[in-house]
mmCIF file of C-alpha atoms and ligand atoms in Angstrom:
data_model
loop_
_atom_site.group_PDB
_atom_site.id
_atom_site.type_symbol
_atom_site.label_atom_id
_atom_site.label_comp_id
_atom_site.label_asym_id
_atom_site.label_seq_id
_atom_site.Cartn_x
_atom_site.Cartn_y
_atom_site.Cartn_z
ATOM 1 C CA UNK X 19 -37.671 88.304 -8.534
ATOM 2 C CA UNK X 20 -34.495 88.866 -6.537
ATOM 3 C CA UNK X 21 -34.452 92.233 -4.751
ATOM 4 C CA UNK X 22 -31.095 93.896 -4.153
ATOM 5 C CA UNK X 23 -30.420 96.953 -2.015
ATOM 6 C CA UNK X 24 -27.287 99.007 -2.691
ATOM 7 C CA UNK X 25 -26.093 101.304 0.080
ATOM 8 C CA UNK X 26 -23.671 104.025 -1.028
ATOM 9 C CA UNK X 27 -22.082 105.087 2.230
ATOM 10 C CA UNK X 28 -19.344 107.520 1.260
ATOM 11 C CA UNK X 29 -19.757 111.283 1.473
ATOM 12 C CA UNK X 30 -17.433 111.565 -1.563
ATOM 13 C CA UNK X 31 -19.501 111.764 -4.751
ATOM 14 C CA UNK X 32 -18.150 109.509 -7.515
ATOM 15 C CA UNK X 33 -15.543 108.222 -5.103
ATOM 16 C CA UNK X 34 -14.051 104.760 -5.060
ATOM 17 C CA UNK X 35 -16.761 102.901 -3.196
ATOM 18 C CA UNK X 36 -19.534 104.622 -5.196
ATOM 19 C CA UNK X 37 -17.876 103.541 -8.434
ATOM 20 C CA UNK X 38 -17.563 99.965 -7.196
ATOM 21 C CA UNK X 39 -21.187 99.961 -6.094
ATOM 22 C CA UNK X 40 -22.360 101.160 -9.515
ATOM 23 C CA UNK X 41 -20.519 98.282 -11.181
ATOM 24 C CA UNK X 42 -21.890 95.736 -8.725
ATOM 25 C CA UNK X 43 -25.430 97.030 -9.261
ATOM 26 C CA UNK X 44 -24.964 96.824 -13.048
ATOM 27 C CA UNK X 45 -23.952 93.191 -12.585
ATOM 28 C CA UNK X 46 -26.965 92.575 -10.335
ATOM 29 C CA UNK X 47 -29.365 94.105 -12.888
ATOM 30 C CA UNK X 48 -27.779 92.087 -15.697
ATOM 31 C CA UNK X 49 -28.437 88.958 -13.631
ATOM 32 C CA UNK X 50 -32.141 89.888 -13.490
ATOM 33 C CA UNK X 51 -32.489 91.549 -10.065
ATOM 34 C CA UNK X 52 -34.567 94.594 -9.211
ATOM 35 C CA UNK X 53 -32.349 97.150 -7.546
ATOM 36 C CA UNK X 54 -32.910 99.893 -4.988
ATOM 37 C CA UNK X 55 -30.126 102.261 -4.021
ATOM 38 C CA UNK X 56 -29.707 104.482 -0.983
ATOM 39 C CA UNK X 57 -27.153 107.291 -1.083
ATOM 40 C CA UNK X 58 -26.638 107.667 2.643
ATOM 41 C CA UNK X 59 -25.417 111.273 2.558
ATOM 42 C CA UNK X 60 -28.525 112.402 0.652
ATOM 43 C CA UNK X 61 -30.797 111.117 3.411
ATOM 44 C CA UNK X 62 -31.501 112.506 6.825
ATOM 45 C CA UNK X 63 -30.138 109.812 9.128
ATOM 46 C CA UNK X 64 -29.565 110.902 12.697
ATOM 47 C CA UNK X 65 -27.233 108.979 14.980
ATOM 48 C CA UNK X 66 -28.680 106.602 17.576
ATOM 49 C CA UNK X 67 -29.385 108.424 20.856
ATOM 50 C CA UNK X 68 -29.099 105.316 23.016
ATOM 51 C CA UNK X 69 -32.383 106.261 24.722
ATOM 52 C CA UNK X 70 -33.492 102.644 25.060
ATOM 53 C CA UNK X 71 -37.034 103.370 23.820
ATOM 54 C CA UNK X 72 -36.722 100.577 21.253
ATOM 55 C CA UNK X 73 -36.040 97.981 23.928
ATOM 56 C CA UNK X 74 -39.710 98.046 24.873
ATOM 57 C CA UNK X 75 -41.350 99.145 21.620
ATOM 58 C CA UNK X 76 -39.102 97.600 18.974
ATOM 59 C CA UNK X 77 -39.262 100.925 17.143
ATOM 60 C CA UNK X 78 -37.129 104.043 17.024
ATOM 61 C CA UNK X 79 -38.731 107.228 18.224
ATOM 62 C CA UNK X 80 -36.693 109.415 15.877
ATOM 63 C CA UNK X 81 -38.579 110.397 12.733
ATOM 64 C CA UNK X 82 -36.233 110.546 9.763
ATOM 65 C CA UNK X 83 -35.262 108.605 6.631
ATOM 66 C CA UNK X 84 -34.620 105.425 8.608
ATOM 67 C CA UNK X 85 -38.337 104.622 8.755
ATOM 68 C CA UNK X 86 -38.240 103.707 5.034
ATOM 69 C CA UNK X 87 -34.741 102.212 5.162
ATOM 70 C CA UNK X 88 -35.726 99.510 7.676
ATOM 71 C CA UNK X 89 -38.278 98.217 5.170
ATOM 72 C CA UNK X 90 -35.573 97.916 2.521
ATOM 73 C CA UNK X 91 -32.861 96.329 4.661
ATOM 74 C CA UNK X 92 -35.333 93.744 5.985
ATOM 75 C CA UNK X 93 -37.150 92.881 2.753
ATOM 76 C CA UNK X 94 -34.312 92.843 0.178
ATOM 77 C CA UNK X 95 -32.819 89.424 -0.519
ATOM 78 C CA UNK X 96 -29.356 90.879 -0.982
ATOM 79 C CA UNK X 97 -27.587 93.922 0.448
ATOM 80 C CA UNK X 98 -24.533 95.497 -1.129
ATOM 81 C CA UNK X 99 -22.901 97.815 1.381
ATOM 82 C CA UNK X 100 -20.267 100.122 -0.118
ATOM 83 C CA UNK X 101 -18.343 102.320 2.302
ATOM 84 C CA UNK X 102 -14.784 103.582 2.830
ATOM 85 C CA UNK X 103 -12.532 103.004 5.821
ATOM 86 C CA UNK X 104 -12.407 106.053 8.086
ATOM 87 C CA UNK X 105 -10.139 105.769 11.138
ATOM 88 C CA UNK X 106 -10.216 101.982 10.904
ATOM 89 C CA UNK X 107 -14.009 101.775 10.920
ATOM 90 C CA UNK X 108 -16.843 102.674 8.553
ATOM 91 C CA UNK X 109 -17.320 106.369 7.788
ATOM 92 C CA UNK X 110 -19.619 108.098 10.286
ATOM 93 C CA UNK X 111 -22.687 108.446 8.055
ATOM 94 C CA UNK X 112 -22.682 104.728 7.256
ATOM 95 C CA UNK X 113 -22.025 103.847 10.886
ATOM 96 C CA UNK X 114 -25.058 105.958 11.877
ATOM 97 C CA UNK X 115 -27.232 103.894 9.520
ATOM 98 C CA UNK X 116 -25.844 100.716 11.092
ATOM 99 C CA UNK X 117 -26.284 101.978 14.661
ATOM 100 C CA UNK X 118 -29.879 102.965 13.971
ATOM 101 C CA UNK X 119 -30.622 99.273 13.448
ATOM 102 C CA UNK X 120 -30.492 98.959 17.235
ATOM 103 C CA UNK X 121 -34.308 98.867 17.185
ATOM 104 C CA UNK X 122 -34.151 95.865 14.857
ATOM 105 C CA UNK X 123 -31.725 94.265 17.323
ATOM 106 C CA UNK X 124 -34.278 94.931 20.088
ATOM 107 C CA UNK X 125 -37.089 93.374 18.044
ATOM 108 C CA UNK X 126 -35.005 90.304 17.336
ATOM 109 C CA UNK X 127 -33.083 89.743 20.559
ATOM 110 C CA UNK X 128 -35.293 91.231 23.278
ATOM 111 C CA UNK X 129 -38.814 91.015 21.881
ATOM 112 C CA UNK X 130 -38.037 87.755 20.034
ATOM 113 C CA UNK X 131 -39.778 88.824 16.829
ATOM 114 C CA UNK X 132 -39.129 87.442 13.360
ATOM 115 C CA UNK X 133 -37.458 90.343 11.588
ATOM 116 C CA UNK X 134 -37.203 88.738 8.136
ATOM 117 C CA UNK X 135 -39.387 86.384 6.097
ATOM 118 C CA UNK X 136 -38.796 82.845 7.400
ATOM 119 C CA UNK X 137 -39.484 81.385 3.926
ATOM 120 C CA UNK X 138 -36.689 83.294 2.188
ATOM 121 C CA UNK X 139 -34.318 83.999 5.080
ATOM 122 C CA UNK X 140 -31.947 81.188 4.120
ATOM 123 C CA UNK X 141 -31.327 82.883 0.746
ATOM 124 C CA UNK X 142 -30.298 86.256 2.154
ATOM 125 C CA UNK X 143 -26.812 87.291 1.100
ATOM 126 C CA UNK X 144 -24.535 90.309 1.378
ATOM 127 C CA UNK X 145 -21.615 91.953 -0.319
ATOM 128 C CA UNK X 146 -19.277 94.448 1.342
ATOM 129 C CA UNK X 147 -17.330 96.755 -0.974
ATOM 130 C CA UNK X 148 -14.673 98.910 0.640
ATOM 131 C CA UNK X 149 -11.551 100.913 -0.109
ATOM 132 C CA UNK X 150 -8.798 102.315 2.105
ATOM 133 C CA UNK X 151 -5.940 104.732 1.542
ATOM 134 C CA UNK X 152 -3.241 102.915 3.510
ATOM 135 C CA UNK X 153 -0.799 100.454 1.992
ATOM 136 C CA UNK X 154 -2.075 97.837 4.419
ATOM 137 C CA UNK X 155 -4.531 94.984 3.873
ATOM 138 C CA UNK X 156 -5.353 95.128 7.615
ATOM 139 C CA UNK X 157 -6.840 98.610 7.149
ATOM 140 C CA UNK X 158 -10.256 96.890 6.870
ATOM 141 C CA UNK X 159 -10.096 94.880 10.096
ATOM 142 C CA UNK X 160 -12.242 97.273 12.163
ATOM 143 C CA UNK X 161 -14.783 97.875 9.389
ATOM 144 C CA UNK X 162 -15.150 94.134 8.815
ATOM 145 C CA UNK X 163 -16.135 93.623 12.456
ATOM 146 C CA UNK X 164 -18.870 96.240 12.114
ATOM 147 C CA UNK X 165 -20.152 94.711 8.875
ATOM 148 C CA UNK X 166 -20.033 91.176 10.326
ATOM 149 C CA UNK X 167 -22.397 92.169 13.107
ATOM 150 C CA UNK X 168 -24.625 94.301 10.869
ATOM 151 C CA UNK X 169 -25.176 91.493 8.379
ATOM 152 C CA UNK X 170 -25.613 88.894 11.121
ATOM 153 C CA UNK X 171 -28.289 91.056 12.726
ATOM 154 C CA UNK X 172 -30.056 91.224 9.353
ATOM 155 C CA UNK X 173 -30.129 87.408 9.109
ATOM 156 C CA UNK X 174 -27.396 87.410 6.466
ATOM 157 C CA UNK X 175 -25.149 84.515 7.388
ATOM 158 C CA UNK X 176 -23.051 84.569 4.204
ATOM 159 C CA UNK X 177 -21.451 87.562 2.608
ATOM 160 C CA UNK X 178 -18.615 88.341 0.239
ATOM 161 C CA UNK X 179 -16.093 91.127 0.531
ATOM 162 C CA UNK X 180 -14.194 93.074 -2.105
ATOM 163 C CA UNK X 181 -11.577 95.235 -0.429
ATOM 164 C CA UNK X 182 -9.004 97.448 -2.162
ATOM 165 C CA UNK X 183 -6.229 99.229 -0.288
ATOM 166 C CA UNK X 184 -3.849 102.003 -1.549
ATOM 167 C CA UNK X 185 -6.953 103.818 -2.807
ATOM 168 C CA UNK X 186 -6.480 107.289 -1.332
ATOM 169 C CA UNK X 187 -7.298 109.296 -4.463
ATOM 170 C CA UNK X 188 -10.824 109.781 -5.749
ATOM 171 C CA UNK X 189 -11.394 107.351 -8.597
ATOM 172 C CA UNK X 190 -8.228 105.323 -7.907
ATOM 173 C CA UNK X 191 -10.226 102.087 -8.300
ATOM 174 C CA UNK X 192 -10.528 102.838 -12.012
ATOM 175 C CA UNK X 193 -6.761 102.348 -12.337
ATOM 176 C CA UNK X 194 -6.797 99.012 -10.543
ATOM 177 C CA UNK X 195 -6.375 96.180 -13.048
ATOM 178 C CA UNK X 196 -9.453 94.186 -11.968
ATOM 179 C CA UNK X 197 -11.484 96.157 -9.402
ATOM 180 C CA UNK X 198 -14.309 97.333 -11.638
ATOM 181 C CA UNK X 199 -14.726 93.948 -13.316
ATOM 182 C CA UNK X 200 -14.516 92.211 -9.939
ATOM 183 C CA UNK X 201 -17.324 94.401 -8.615
ATOM 184 C CA UNK X 202 -19.522 93.716 -11.657
ATOM 185 C CA UNK X 203 -18.981 89.950 -11.313
ATOM 186 C CA UNK X 204 -19.608 90.077 -7.571
ATOM 187 C CA UNK X 205 -22.986 91.745 -8.218
ATOM 188 C CA UNK X 206 -23.895 89.112 -10.818
ATOM 189 C CA UNK X 207 -22.735 86.281 -8.573
ATOM 190 C CA UNK X 208 -24.689 87.623 -5.606
ATOM 191 C CA UNK X 209 -27.944 87.450 -7.575
ATOM 192 C CA UNK X 210 -27.109 84.015 -8.997
ATOM 193 C CA UNK X 211 -26.496 82.661 -5.495
ATOM 194 C CA UNK X 212 -29.713 84.115 -4.131
ATOM 195 C CA UNK X 213 -31.749 82.813 -7.100
ATOM 196 C CA UNK X 214 -30.275 79.368 -6.645
ATOM 197 C CA UNK X 215 -31.013 79.389 -2.985
ATOM 198 C CA UNK X 216 -34.601 80.629 -3.453
ATOM 199 C CA UNK X 217 -35.119 77.998 -6.141
ATOM 200 C CA UNK X 218 -33.832 75.280 -3.837
ATOM 201 C CA UNK X 219 -36.716 75.908 -1.426
ATOM 202 C CA UNK X 220 -39.383 75.577 -4.082
ATOM 203 C CA UNK X 221 -38.137 72.249 -5.448
HETATM 204 C C1 FMN D 318 -11.702 111.142 7.503
HETATM 205 C C2 FMN D 318 -10.941 110.089 6.751
HETATM 206 C C3 FMN D 318 -10.413 109.023 7.458
HETATM 207 C C4 FMN D 318 -9.715 108.011 6.807
HETATM 208 N N1 FMN D 318 -9.214 106.990 7.533
HETATM 209 C C5 FMN D 318 -8.526 106.003 6.919
HETATM 210 C C6 FMN D 318 -7.977 104.915 7.672
HETATM 211 O O1 FMN D 318 -8.118 104.808 8.890
HETATM 212 N N2 FMN D 318 -7.268 103.960 6.999
HETATM 213 C C7 FMN D 318 -7.080 104.016 5.653
HETATM 214 O O2 FMN D 318 -6.439 103.136 5.083
HETATM 215 N N3 FMN D 318 -7.623 105.031 4.901
HETATM 216 C C8 FMN D 318 -8.341 106.019 5.493
HETATM 217 N N4 FMN D 318 -8.893 107.031 4.746
HETATM 218 C C9 FMN D 318 -8.797 106.998 3.274
HETATM 219 C C10 FMN D 318 -10.069 106.440 2.609
HETATM 220 O O3 FMN D 318 -10.429 105.196 3.172
HETATM 221 C C11 FMN D 318 -9.855 106.244 1.091
HETATM 222 O O4 FMN D 318 -9.526 107.466 0.479
HETATM 223 C C12 FMN D 318 -11.068 105.631 0.405
HETATM 224 O O5 FMN D 318 -10.708 105.168 -0.879
HETATM 225 C C13 FMN D 318 -12.212 106.629 0.252
HETATM 226 O O6 FMN D 318 -13.278 106.005 -0.404
HETATM 227 P P1 FMN D 318 -14.374 106.868 -1.197
HETATM 228 O O7 FMN D 318 -13.667 107.470 -2.383
HETATM 229 O O8 FMN D 318 -15.419 105.906 -1.579
HETATM 230 O O9 FMN D 318 -14.877 107.918 -0.256
HETATM 231 C C14 FMN D 318 -9.580 108.064 5.380
HETATM 232 C C15 FMN D 318 -10.106 109.135 4.677
HETATM 233 C C16 FMN D 318 -10.780 110.141 5.343
HETATM 234 C C17 FMN D 318 -11.368 111.299 4.549
#
């Protein structure tokens, strides 16, 4: 069974990226996946303190919602990250979740541990859903760099992006001619790709 994790990063309830995520998760369920969803702003996620404790232990000494989130980001076959552009990056709450993966970076790069299952690692895939207010397709450039390194850390070598600009108003994605359908299809396609890739190993 393909396991998908949806991360709703925006603080705006029923905002553009949340709507896109819902569609993508519907598509993923329709394709047969089991789905978990994290609404970042409903969880206690403190920013990284840069204390360096994880460099020796591989763990974070802060006790908050991240303890459970690591299990999900490392064990799900697919991650759908949905977050808006804030000042050319990800919004702060989502960035905190990303930064708190520094202990996973330490486990992988310093302590040389396997952070994901070697048997299914090749099938791991991602999807980045984002919206921006500016009339500028380059509005996503900074956020993409963050997501590139986040997914690479999580052993996700391949990921798709669905990015919509001129989306300043809450719910503006609903008025886009294809956005909601695109998100649904992207969720379906993500699961199909992972299933294919998992199946390839067994044959
Ligand atoms: C604090 C803040 C910073 C923003 N910074 C940018 C930006 O740098 N570039 C941009 O194009 N839009 C920016 N926006 C607009 C949002 O990216 C846009 O409204 C997006 O669709 C919000 O997504 P959401 O509804 O999922 O929260 C910003 C909005 C806020 C509230």
